[in-house]
Amino acid sequence: MSFREKSAWICLASVLLVQGAYFIHIARLAAGGPLTTQAMLPALALAILVQAAATAVGHIAFSRQGAREKFDERDRAIAAAAFRRAYLVFAVALFCAVFGALEFESAGVVVATQLAYAAWVLAEVVKYASQAFDYRRAVSGLGS
Amino acid sequence: MPEARIENAIRRLRFEAGEMTQAALAQAVGVTRQTIIAIEAGRYAPSLELAFRIARAFDKPLESVFQYRP
């Protein structure tokens, strides 16, 4: 497995685990009463920091291999395809978030920001899953 | 519309070049070994520039390395 493929899996795992835990936490908060900025903001900051740290630690573990590997045209093609798919998902999810926020206007700006943030997280998941899938397909024939 | 296929003779050419490894070919043309694996298996169609570099690595014309099957 190449460093780039490992990188895609590390990013995918960290997004799923950390942001999954974040949204479970937010759902529990929301179940206990209206979401407030004071309750949401520290959790959001922590989720972003933990995800960055988890991704960094994962990459450091394979950094010696990565330093030797080139970023070649297939890596660029895989990255471009992943961005195209992720952008499409982000655009659709963001429109859903906008309409969701308008529909539940009474829920306030905190819920609107959570929906927008969820759209970005979903796009990140699609981006890294797309990269991981395309790297695996090229080697094992998965999905071809 | 059926998908066009670009076939290649890289495996045979590596064998004829004294069992040149995928890593050696990758190094010679400036890509990763995984990219050579993907091209050789027909799961990645290289750019025209890379196709020429691969042909040059074997000292062969392009059409004896890659064949287009519409």
XYZ file of C-alpha atoms in Angstrom:
214
model
C 0.000 0.000 0.000
C 1.420 3.374 -1.012
C 1.866 6.270 1.401
C -0.842 8.245 -0.428
C -3.340 5.430 -0.002
C -2.440 5.083 3.672
C -2.865 8.843 3.977
C -6.378 8.625 2.492
C -7.320 5.847 4.938
C -5.850 7.761 7.903
C -7.809 10.908 6.984
C -11.001 8.931 6.379
C -10.711 7.115 9.716
C -9.948 10.307 11.646
C -12.879 12.196 10.071
C -15.311 9.349 10.724
C -14.184 8.720 14.299
C -13.688 12.279 15.501
C -16.537 13.987 13.681
C -18.812 11.015 14.343
C -18.116 11.390 18.060
C -18.660 15.144 17.761
C -22.087 14.808 16.138
C -23.147 12.142 18.663
C -22.160 14.586 21.415
C -24.094 17.414 19.724
C -27.155 15.169 19.280
C -27.076 14.344 23.001
C -26.813 18.033 23.857
C -29.707 18.810 21.539
C -31.795 16.049 23.117
C -31.329 17.696 26.527
C -32.565 21.119 25.425
C -31.899 23.891 22.912
C -28.343 24.011 21.550
C -26.355 27.036 22.664
C -23.188 28.557 21.257
C -21.518 28.173 24.668
C -22.153 24.419 24.629
C -21.374 23.871 20.955
C -18.272 26.008 20.410
C -15.825 24.205 22.777
C -16.908 20.819 21.346
C -16.437 22.089 17.784
C -12.989 23.488 18.572
C -12.007 20.250 20.304
C -13.245 18.129 17.366
C -11.201 20.180 14.883
C -8.069 20.026 17.074
C -8.370 16.287 17.779
C -8.922 15.518 14.111
C -5.873 17.580 13.111
C -3.778 15.862 15.804
C -4.990 12.356 14.865
C -4.246 12.986 11.190
C -0.797 14.398 12.005
C 0.124 11.452 14.259
C -1.054 8.979 11.616
C 1.030 10.663 8.936
C 4.143 10.957 11.112
C 4.037 7.175 11.578
C 4.497 6.750 7.802
C 6.471 9.920 7.060
C 9.721 8.115 6.169
C 7.954 6.164 3.432
C 6.139 9.278 2.244
C 9.334 11.284 1.904
C 10.564 8.834 -0.737
C 7.347 8.703 -2.779
C 6.639 11.017 -5.662
C 3.255 12.645 -6.214
C 2.699 11.483 -9.782
C 0.015 11.914 -12.442
C -2.167 9.073 -11.123
C -2.112 10.647 -7.644
C -3.192 13.940 -9.231
C -5.966 12.202 -11.217
C -7.237 10.437 -8.085
C -7.125 13.668 -6.078
C -8.963 15.567 -8.831
C -11.698 12.922 -9.079
C -12.073 12.965 -5.286
C -12.432 16.770 -5.260
C -15.039 16.655 -8.039
C -17.156 14.111 -6.151
C -16.687 15.893 -2.818
C -17.621 19.271 -4.301
C -20.822 17.847 -5.754
C -21.741 16.330 -2.391
C -20.801 19.552 -0.586
C -22.937 21.679 -2.906
C -25.996 19.427 -2.524
C -25.518 19.027 1.235
C -25.012 22.760 1.722
C -28.233 23.563 -0.164
C -30.003 20.993 2.008
C -28.469 22.680 5.074
C -29.650 26.115 3.901
C -33.188 24.899 3.273
C -33.121 22.907 6.512
C -32.055 26.003 8.433
C -34.842 28.022 6.823
C -37.372 25.285 7.519
C -36.380 25.120 11.175
C -35.746 28.824 11.558
C -36.918 28.771 15.151
C -34.072 26.375 16.056
C -31.667 29.268 15.613
C -28.262 29.977 14.164
C -26.517 27.204 16.113
C -28.477 24.494 14.320
C -27.838 26.246 10.990
C -24.080 26.215 11.625
C -24.246 22.539 12.582
C -26.010 21.690 9.344
C -23.420 23.634 7.334
C -20.605 21.967 9.256
C -22.179 18.555 8.626
C -22.202 19.342 4.899
C -18.455 20.000 5.012
C -17.785 16.840 7.049
C -19.834 14.783 4.595
C -17.818 16.220 1.696
C -14.576 15.358 3.517
C -15.771 11.781 4.028
C -16.623 11.496 0.329
C -13.249 12.978 -0.668
C -11.167 10.561 1.407
C -13.402 7.555 0.694
C -13.134 8.314 -3.026
C -9.334 8.471 -2.807
C -9.121 5.249 -0.797
C -11.484 3.479 -3.210
C -9.622 4.657 -6.327
C -6.218 3.666 -4.913
C -7.540 0.212 -3.954
C -9.282 -0.277 -7.308
C -6.082 0.387 -9.215
C -4.218 -2.278 -7.267
C -6.839 -4.940 -6.555
C -9.412 -4.331 -9.299
C -12.022 -3.398 -6.694
C -15.059 -2.022 -8.491
C -13.536 -2.260 -11.954
C -21.265 3.151 -25.751
C -18.728 0.417 -24.940
C -15.649 1.573 -23.041
C -12.483 1.889 -25.142
C -9.528 -0.088 -23.870
C -5.866 0.739 -23.949
C -3.908 -2.475 -23.736
C -0.203 -2.691 -23.114
C 2.736 -5.041 -23.397
C 4.634 -3.751 -20.398
C 4.794 -7.091 -18.595
C 6.312 -8.798 -21.649
C 8.693 -5.919 -22.324
C 9.892 -5.972 -18.714
C 10.543 -9.698 -19.085
C 12.477 -9.118 -22.316
C 14.462 -6.379 -20.609
C 16.001 -8.907 -18.228
C 13.091 -9.097 -15.767
C 13.189 -5.370 -15.138
C 11.263 -4.782 -11.902
C 8.210 -2.568 -11.667
C 10.145 -0.412 -9.223
C 13.004 0.013 -11.719
C 10.609 1.003 -14.490
C 8.804 3.375 -12.139
C 12.096 5.008 -11.234
C 13.093 5.267 -14.897
C 9.897 7.064 -15.908
C 9.384 9.097 -12.724
C 6.226 7.617 -11.215
C 5.399 5.369 -8.266
C 5.494 1.582 -8.469
C 1.737 1.564 -7.771
C 1.175 3.565 -10.952
C 3.146 1.039 -12.989
C 1.118 -1.777 -11.381
C -2.128 0.017 -12.287
C -1.022 0.678 -15.892
C 0.237 -2.865 -16.371
C -3.071 -4.267 -15.101
C -5.000 -1.993 -17.477
C -6.641 -0.120 -14.604
C -5.076 3.242 -15.351
C -4.571 4.815 -18.776
C -1.402 6.916 -18.627
C -1.056 10.390 -20.073
C 0.472 10.653 -23.525
C 3.686 11.998 -22.014
C 4.018 9.093 -19.583
C 3.208 6.610 -22.348
C 6.079 8.054 -24.394
C 8.415 7.914 -21.395
C 7.564 4.232 -20.837
C 8.134 3.447 -24.515
C 11.460 5.268 -24.375
C 12.478 3.279 -21.271
C 12.124 0.103 -23.365
C 13.602 1.778 -26.467
C 10.459 0.841 -28.420
C 7.955 2.826 -30.486
C 4.798 3.812 -28.640
C 2.517 1.494 -30.604
C 4.505 -1.582 -29.638
C 3.942 -0.758 -25.955
C 0.348 0.497 -26.037
C -2.506 -0.596 -28.279
C -5.888 1.063 -28.548
C -8.879 -1.314 -28.712
C -12.026 0.653 -29.552
